Amino acid sequence: MRRRRRFLALLFICFAFLTPLAFFYFTIANETNHDDYNSESRFRTFEATETVEMPKFTKLLESECAKFPENVTTLWPDCLEKMKWIRTGWKTHKCYSENRVDGSECSFRYYLSQVETYCPPIENLNKQWVFAKMSPSIRRLLPILEIVPPYMKTRITRLWQKWKNGAHEVFEKYEKAISERRKLNVLVFIGFLANEQKLKMAKTSDHGGPLGELLQWSDLLASLSIIGHHLEVSTDKTHMRSIVWKYGQKSPCQYVNGVRQHLDIIFTDIMGLNILRQQHRQFLNTNRCRIRLLDSFGTHAEFGNKAYFLQNKKELSGKLSQRNPWGGHGLDLRQHWTFYPHSDDNTFLGFVVDAEDNRKNYVRKQPTALVYGKEQYMWKDAEVPIRVLKKLVKVHATVADMSSSPENKSSIFENVQNHGFLNSDQISQLLDSTTIFFGLGFPLEGPAPLEAIAHGAVFINAKFREPKSRRNYRFLAEKPTLREVSA
C-alpha cells in the first residue's frame, strides 16, 4: 500500500504541475504512435511532435464569428486587440495561412480561439486537440537510456513495471478528471551531465558517488514518458545548441500544418540554467517562464534576487563564505522544484521510494544494522556510536572506497561486514534483511533513509548539538537557504 501511494503521489504531482487542466486518456493496448525517433540524433535526443485536427469553419456565418460574449474583455482581455491585429497582420507570416487563415472573420476567430487561446471558442465549433495518451511501453525511452548514466538506466528499467501499475491506478482513480489532457512539448536538459567532463558525477555513480540527483532525474523522465508528453532530452552542450537553434527558427504560430511548434516546459538544473545564461541568453529570456529548475536544497526568497543578496550578504551569511553561487536566478520561487519539501515557497517534486513487495510472506529479521555512509570520510569521528552499535547488532556497510589491505583500514571498520559498492537491486536485497538503518549525520539528506524505512527498517540518525546552516557549516555555506538542519 505504501509503495502504491508513493507512485501515485509522484504521478499526480506531474499531472498537477505540468498540465493545469490535468486530463489524460489511457490504454495499455493502444500504445502511443510516436515511438519512432530520428536515427541521426538518437544518441542525444528523443523527440516527437503533436498534431491538431483542423475543424471545418467555412459553413459558419460571418455574424456568428463576430459575436462575442459580454464578458470577453474580462475573461479574454487580449481577444479584441488580437482580432484587430490579425485582420491586417495575418499576411506577415505564411504560418497563418497554413493554419487556414484566409482573410475571413471566421478564420480569424477560428485561429485565435482554436489554435491560440486568446478568444472564446465559437459556440458551433468544438475545439479539437490531440490528447496525450498514456504510454506504458518503455520503447519511448530506449534512445534516452543510451545517453544517461548506467544508474539511471538501471533504475528506470527496474521500476518500469511499477510505473505501469501506478499509471493504471492513477487512471482508475482520476479517470473523469484526467480523461482529456493536451500533449506538451517538454525539453529536459540535464546540466550536470553536460558538465560531466569536469564533475565526473556520472562516472562516480557506479562506485559510491552521489545518487540523489540521478535518482530524481530518472523518476522525472519515467513519469514524463509514461504520461505521454513529447520529450526532447539533452545531456550535451553541443546538442543543446542545435535545439536552441531549431526552436529559435520557429514561426510566431503555435502550430504549423497541425504540428506543435513551441516548447511548453523546460526542465533543467542550476548548472543547466547557467549554461543557458552563458551561451543562449536570448533563448533563456524568451522561455524564462517555462523553466522548471530541479533545485535539491531549495532556494529561499532572500537568495533568489542577486541585488538583494549583495546588499544583505553579511546578515545572510557566516564567516565561512559570503557568496551565493547557487542562487540569484531571478525566477519565481515556485519554479524551483525540490528533492524534499523544504519550503512552501518552492515546489516539491520529490522522488519515488521503492518499497518492499507487500505480497512477500513476512519473515522475522535477525537484528542487523546498515550504516548510512558509503565513503570513508563520512565515518569520521563516529567511533563511539559505531562501537556501541557493534555490541548490540551485526553491523553492515557499503563503503565503496575502502582499501582491501588490512593495514590501511581504520579500526572503526573492525567487525563490520563491508559489502563495497552495491547496485540498486543489491541494496534492495540488503535492506530486506536490515532492521536498523544507522545515520552518521552526513549525508544531510538523501533517498536512502526513506527506502530503508519502506523496507521495514528503523532509521536512527545523529542529532547535532547545534543546528547546522550556511552560517556555521561549510557544506551549507554557499547553499541559497537559511534552513537549519538539526539531525
XYZ file of C-alpha atoms in Angstrom:
487
model
C 0.000 0.000 0.000
C 2.832 2.399 0.830
C 4.514 1.662 -2.470
C 1.291 2.369 -4.346
C 0.738 5.650 -2.558
C 4.215 6.923 -3.338
C 3.978 6.066 -7.030
C 0.523 7.638 -7.195
C 1.799 10.762 -5.452
C 4.648 11.410 -7.898
C 2.482 10.703 -10.924
C -0.217 13.048 -9.650
C 2.360 15.804 -8.994
C 3.378 15.592 -12.652
C -0.256 15.866 -13.764
C -0.997 18.776 -11.460
C 2.000 20.930 -12.322
C 2.601 20.041 -15.962
C -0.985 20.341 -17.122
C -3.288 22.686 -15.249
C -6.344 21.011 -16.744
C -4.984 17.663 -15.550
C -6.658 15.474 -18.136
C -5.455 12.297 -19.835
C -6.583 9.302 -21.834
C -5.118 5.887 -21.091
C -4.969 2.469 -22.671
C -2.383 -0.267 -22.374
C -3.487 -1.978 -25.575
C -3.367 1.163 -27.717
C 0.174 2.404 -27.181
C 1.406 5.721 -28.489
C 2.106 6.001 -32.196
C 5.135 8.220 -31.603
C 7.684 5.577 -30.598
C 9.903 6.251 -33.612
C 12.880 8.533 -33.405
C 15.405 10.086 -35.755
C 18.310 7.674 -36.099
C 20.752 10.507 -36.732
C 20.050 12.081 -33.357
C 19.241 9.004 -31.300
C 22.285 9.392 -29.077
C 21.418 12.925 -27.993
C 17.681 13.331 -28.194
C 14.274 11.763 -28.264
C 11.508 13.915 -29.638
C 8.024 13.694 -31.062
C 5.539 16.148 -32.490
C 1.919 16.935 -31.761
C -0.734 17.312 -34.400
C -4.075 19.049 -34.163
C -7.045 18.015 -36.237
C -8.344 21.064 -38.090
C -12.125 21.533 -37.794
C -14.253 22.990 -40.573
C -15.484 26.546 -40.052
C -16.327 27.604 -43.615
C -20.053 26.942 -43.143
C -20.343 29.428 -40.286
C -21.870 32.854 -40.849
C -19.652 35.913 -40.501
C -22.136 37.313 -37.993
C -21.677 34.257 -35.778
C -17.919 34.638 -35.805
C -18.069 38.359 -34.997
C -20.306 37.807 -31.977
C -18.545 37.784 -28.603
C -19.932 37.210 -25.099
C -20.394 40.210 -22.834
C -17.573 39.137 -20.529
C -14.993 38.838 -23.312
C -12.864 41.729 -22.033
C -12.795 40.191 -18.567
C -12.101 36.553 -19.359
C -10.187 37.098 -22.610
C -8.596 40.549 -22.139
C -6.373 40.289 -25.243
C -9.026 38.940 -27.605
C -10.355 42.108 -29.225
C -6.881 43.570 -29.633
C -5.670 40.354 -31.256
C -8.681 40.319 -33.576
C -7.871 43.861 -34.611
C -4.254 42.956 -35.325
C -4.851 39.737 -37.239
C -7.202 41.408 -39.734
C -4.142 43.029 -41.294
C -1.293 41.082 -39.697
C -2.193 37.621 -40.930
C -0.115 38.180 -44.059
C 3.081 38.876 -42.108
C 3.933 35.169 -41.945
C 2.870 32.203 -44.023
C 2.106 30.153 -40.910
C -1.239 31.943 -40.559
C -2.415 30.783 -43.975
C -1.041 27.324 -43.185
C -3.429 27.376 -40.231
C -6.360 28.071 -42.599
C -6.493 31.807 -42.028
C -7.845 33.150 -45.329
C -8.829 36.733 -44.553
C -12.364 35.931 -43.410
C -13.690 36.891 -39.990
C -14.404 33.254 -39.202
C -10.839 32.218 -39.994
C -9.546 34.944 -37.660
C -11.850 33.814 -34.890
C -11.006 30.186 -35.521
C -7.279 30.828 -35.270
C -7.455 32.961 -32.115
C -9.771 30.551 -30.307
C -8.936 27.098 -31.644
C -5.225 27.282 -32.460
C -4.350 30.024 -29.980
C -6.363 30.678 -26.827
C -6.828 34.444 -26.891
C -10.548 34.386 -27.697
C -13.600 32.405 -26.578
C -14.426 29.459 -28.824
C -17.254 29.740 -31.306
C -20.344 28.009 -29.938
C -20.917 25.875 -33.030
C -17.283 24.886 -33.339
C -15.924 22.283 -30.959
C -12.299 22.550 -30.021
C -10.337 19.530 -31.177
C -6.980 18.582 -29.778
C -4.824 15.501 -29.943
C -4.726 14.365 -26.336
C -1.753 12.894 -24.551
C -2.189 9.152 -24.236
C -0.580 7.121 -21.524
C 2.488 5.405 -22.939
C 3.191 2.234 -20.955
C 5.842 0.988 -23.382
C 9.430 1.606 -22.347
C 10.359 1.768 -26.038
C 9.829 5.528 -25.996
C 12.713 5.781 -23.533
C 15.176 3.467 -25.282
C 17.080 6.260 -27.068
C 17.172 8.243 -23.823
C 18.633 5.263 -21.986
C 21.520 5.352 -24.464
C 22.698 8.750 -23.228
C 22.154 8.618 -19.462
C 24.444 7.051 -16.824
C 24.062 3.326 -16.078
C 22.450 4.048 -12.706
C 19.591 5.961 -14.337
C 19.105 3.266 -16.964
C 19.021 0.539 -14.323
C 16.579 2.409 -12.100
C 14.155 3.222 -14.907
C 14.086 -0.312 -16.295
C 13.928 -1.961 -12.860
C 10.951 0.107 -11.738
C 9.120 0.274 -15.069
C 6.545 -2.376 -14.218
C 5.728 -0.461 -11.045
C 5.354 2.735 -13.065
C 2.883 0.914 -15.303
C 0.949 -0.358 -12.310
C 0.908 3.135 -10.844
C -0.383 4.535 -14.127
C -3.256 2.044 -14.081
C -4.179 3.075 -10.558
C -4.000 6.789 -11.361
C -6.305 6.341 -14.329
C -8.800 4.252 -12.386
C -8.873 6.746 -9.531
C -8.946 10.003 -11.544
C -10.487 8.857 -14.831
C -13.076 11.642 -15.012
C -10.662 14.438 -14.127
C -7.808 13.370 -16.392
C -9.586 11.948 -19.422
C -8.589 14.801 -21.750
C -5.106 16.264 -21.457
C -3.183 18.154 -24.096
C 0.222 16.882 -25.054
C 3.056 19.150 -24.049
C 6.394 19.645 -25.743
C 8.852 19.101 -22.907
C 12.580 19.802 -23.084
C 14.761 18.107 -20.484
C 18.304 19.496 -20.231
C 20.347 17.713 -17.553
C 23.011 20.319 -16.926
C 25.280 18.409 -14.569
C 25.666 15.680 -17.195
C 26.575 18.362 -19.741
C 29.389 19.262 -17.315
C 30.374 15.618 -16.872
C 33.944 16.148 -18.092
C 34.518 18.436 -15.120
C 32.215 16.991 -12.450
C 32.518 13.225 -13.112
C 29.163 12.657 -11.371
C 28.000 10.009 -13.825
C 31.377 8.285 -13.715
C 31.420 8.095 -9.920
C 27.793 6.980 -9.658
C 28.752 3.348 -10.176
C 31.308 3.272 -7.360
C 29.994 5.330 -4.486
C 29.311 8.790 -5.900
C 26.214 10.877 -5.100
C 22.996 9.434 -6.498
C 20.266 11.823 -5.337
C 20.180 13.961 -8.482
C 20.443 10.930 -10.770
C 17.578 9.261 -8.934
C 15.276 12.274 -9.215
C 16.033 12.802 -12.913
C 15.356 9.096 -13.534
C 11.943 9.313 -11.907
C 11.084 12.531 -13.716
C 11.955 11.056 -17.129
C 9.967 7.908 -16.406
C 6.883 9.837 -15.305
C 7.014 12.287 -18.232
C 7.290 9.397 -20.656
C 4.565 7.229 -19.202
C 2.019 10.073 -19.046
C 2.532 10.626 -22.758
C 4.191 14.008 -23.215
C 6.584 14.705 -26.092
C 10.117 14.560 -24.778
C 13.317 16.056 -26.070
C 16.235 15.184 -23.826
C 19.715 16.673 -23.960
C 22.785 15.863 -21.886
C 25.264 17.634 -24.125
C 26.115 21.305 -24.767
C 26.602 20.770 -28.498
C 23.246 19.107 -28.945
C 21.602 21.726 -26.759
C 22.918 24.342 -29.163
C 21.112 22.614 -32.038
C 17.871 22.524 -30.026
C 18.129 26.241 -29.282
C 18.726 26.970 -32.964
C 15.776 24.808 -34.018
C 13.288 26.455 -31.691
C 14.753 29.861 -32.443
C 13.720 29.398 -36.070
C 10.097 28.661 -35.247
C 7.305 30.774 -36.621
C 5.084 33.045 -34.491
C 2.282 30.472 -34.752
C 1.986 27.783 -32.111
C 1.011 25.277 -34.794
C 2.053 24.956 -38.426
C 0.193 22.398 -40.523
C -1.125 20.986 -37.279
C 2.336 20.440 -35.793
C 3.132 21.959 -32.410
C 5.993 24.461 -32.800
C 6.827 25.761 -29.339
C 8.126 24.382 -26.079
C 5.738 24.207 -23.152
C 8.070 23.342 -20.283
C 11.848 23.199 -19.859
C 13.266 21.067 -17.069
C 16.857 21.759 -16.129
C 19.069 22.152 -13.072
C 21.162 25.054 -11.810
C 24.159 24.031 -13.921
C 21.936 23.751 -16.974
C 20.448 27.170 -16.252
C 23.945 28.647 -16.051
C 24.805 27.112 -19.426
C 21.678 28.646 -20.950
C 22.507 32.008 -19.392
C 26.091 31.963 -20.668
C 25.546 30.514 -24.144
C 21.869 31.029 -25.031
C 20.717 34.172 -23.241
C 18.054 35.112 -25.787
C 16.559 31.609 -25.685
C 16.513 31.765 -21.886
C 14.873 35.183 -21.808
C 12.200 34.018 -24.249
C 11.459 30.877 -22.239
C 12.132 32.071 -18.681
C 8.584 31.367 -17.508
C 8.784 27.830 -18.922
C 11.783 26.907 -16.769
C 11.308 24.315 -14.028
C 14.517 24.154 -12.010
C 15.439 20.955 -10.189
C 16.932 22.502 -7.044
C 17.721 19.823 -4.457
C 18.138 22.029 -1.390
C 15.639 24.670 -2.440
C 16.045 28.454 -2.619
C 14.759 30.966 -0.102
C 13.473 34.345 -1.231
C 16.491 36.176 0.208
C 18.766 34.374 -2.234
C 16.631 34.476 -5.376
C 17.335 38.117 -6.171
C 21.002 38.829 -6.818
C 20.836 42.533 -5.936
C 19.060 41.889 -2.630
C 21.609 39.290 -1.587
C 24.557 41.582 -2.351
C 23.012 44.324 -0.228
C 22.424 41.958 2.701
C 25.106 39.301 2.309
C 26.663 39.922 5.732
C 23.371 39.307 7.518
C 22.613 36.282 5.326
C 25.997 34.584 5.636
C 28.511 33.365 8.172
C 32.281 33.503 8.381
C 32.794 30.578 6.017
C 31.508 32.292 2.869
C 29.547 35.317 1.725
C 28.956 34.005 -1.785
C 25.710 32.913 -3.438
C 26.834 30.793 -6.428
C 23.715 28.593 -6.440
C 21.203 31.433 -6.149
C 20.394 34.742 -7.786
C 18.451 33.310 -10.727
C 15.541 35.738 -10.521
C 12.907 33.053 -11.060
C 9.557 32.766 -9.373
C 10.258 30.703 -6.262
C 7.635 28.190 -7.396
C 9.846 27.394 -10.397
C 12.338 25.776 -8.006
C 11.434 22.085 -7.673
C 12.979 20.417 -4.636
C 14.080 16.981 -3.509
C 12.329 17.245 -0.136
C 9.503 19.645 0.858
C 11.835 22.209 2.409
C 9.820 25.366 1.872
C 6.270 26.315 0.960
C 7.763 28.927 -1.374
C 9.266 26.240 -3.606
C 7.534 23.376 -5.406
C 8.013 19.877 -4.048
C 8.805 17.380 -6.815
C 10.175 14.539 -4.722
C 11.097 11.065 -5.910
C 9.831 7.500 -5.862
C 10.573 5.254 -2.907
C 10.942 1.625 -3.912
C 9.117 -0.258 -1.187
C 9.355 -3.889 -0.217
C 6.913 -6.123 -2.067
C 3.818 -6.333 0.133
C 2.974 -9.748 -1.295
C 6.020 -11.368 0.289
C 5.415 -13.528 3.308
C 6.569 -11.810 6.468
C 9.818 -13.249 7.812
C 11.160 -12.171 11.187
C 14.533 -10.489 10.657
C 17.636 -11.011 12.717
C 18.787 -7.743 14.353
C 21.187 -6.143 11.900
C 22.265 -2.580 11.200
C 23.304 -0.970 7.930
C 25.363 2.204 8.333
C 24.414 5.132 6.074
C 27.825 6.222 4.807
C 29.227 4.903 1.532
C 32.581 6.697 1.680
C 35.174 6.517 4.444
C 35.218 10.239 5.233
C 31.559 10.016 6.290
C 32.596 7.742 9.190
C 34.982 10.301 10.658
C 34.519 10.917 14.410
C 31.863 8.180 14.621
C 33.922 5.642 16.597
C 31.865 5.862 19.791
C 28.371 5.263 18.340
C 29.682 2.569 15.989
C 31.347 0.807 18.946
C 28.061 0.788 20.837
C 26.189 -0.410 17.752
C 28.590 -3.344 17.324
C 27.807 -4.520 20.854
C 24.109 -4.728 20.048
C 23.762 -5.982 16.473
C 25.631 -7.234 13.457
C 26.847 -4.168 11.539
C 26.921 -3.932 7.731
C 28.360 -1.219 5.497
C 28.517 -0.309 1.814
C 31.727 1.738 1.792
C 32.915 1.885 -1.798
C 36.388 3.371 -1.319
C 37.727 1.079 1.392
C 41.104 -0.466 0.710
C 41.353 -4.240 0.750
C 44.658 -4.045 2.639
C 44.125 -4.662 6.379
C 46.868 -2.217 7.352
C 45.055 0.623 5.549
C 41.738 0.040 7.287
C 40.633 2.237 10.152
C 39.824 0.486 13.416
C 36.254 1.723 13.125
C 35.670 -0.902 10.414
C 36.725 -3.845 12.586
C 33.915 -6.405 12.861
C 31.944 -4.544 10.212
C 30.826 -6.546 7.186
C 31.513 -4.212 4.292
C 29.797 -5.106 1.020
C 31.504 -2.385 -1.002
C 29.583 -0.693 -3.771
C 26.164 -2.249 -4.409
C 23.795 -1.560 -7.253
C 20.159 -0.718 -6.608
C 18.977 -4.352 -6.756
C 21.644 -5.452 -4.297
C 20.859 -2.562 -1.953
C 17.194 -3.531 -2.022
C 18.050 -7.113 -1.097
C 20.286 -5.951 1.743
C 17.580 -3.647 3.098
C 15.158 -6.582 3.142
C 17.248 -8.099 5.941
C 18.075 -4.832 7.752
C 16.349 -3.820 10.985
C 18.285 -0.594 11.732
C 19.457 1.999 9.229
C 22.085 3.994 11.101
C 22.891 7.558 10.053
C 26.155 9.324 10.845
C 24.931 12.893 10.318
C 26.137 13.075 6.718
C 24.767 12.922 4.056
C 22.369 15.504 5.437
C 19.660 14.407 3.011
C 19.147 11.629 0.537
C 16.702 8.972 -0.612
C 18.293 6.078 1.281
C 16.621 6.612 4.709
C 13.146 6.603 3.171
C 13.955 3.483 1.163
C 15.188 1.780 4.329
C 12.002 2.727 6.187
C 9.947 1.418 3.259
C 11.719 -1.923 3.680
C 10.757 -2.049 7.350
C 13.946 -0.722 8.964
C 14.126 1.852 11.753
C 16.134 4.945 10.836
C 18.381 6.275 13.607
C 20.271 9.452 12.787
C 22.777 11.647 14.578
C 21.433 14.741 16.328
C 23.630 17.824 16.195
C 24.389 19.764 19.366
C 23.943 22.944 17.331
C 21.795 23.062 14.175
C 23.875 23.301 11.011
C 23.271 26.033 8.455
C 25.098 28.208 5.933
C 26.320 30.321 8.856
C 28.319 27.584 10.592
C 28.716 24.555 8.304
C 30.947 24.503 5.256
C 28.800 22.120 3.222
C 25.854 24.538 3.510
C 27.893 27.761 3.439
C 27.004 28.603 -0.168
C 23.585 26.983 -0.395
C 20.805 29.561 -1.097
C 18.831 28.762 2.026
C 18.735 29.758 5.699
C 17.305 26.392 6.670
C 18.809 24.868 9.808
C 19.451 21.132 9.959
C 19.252 19.651 13.436
C 19.774 15.984 12.567
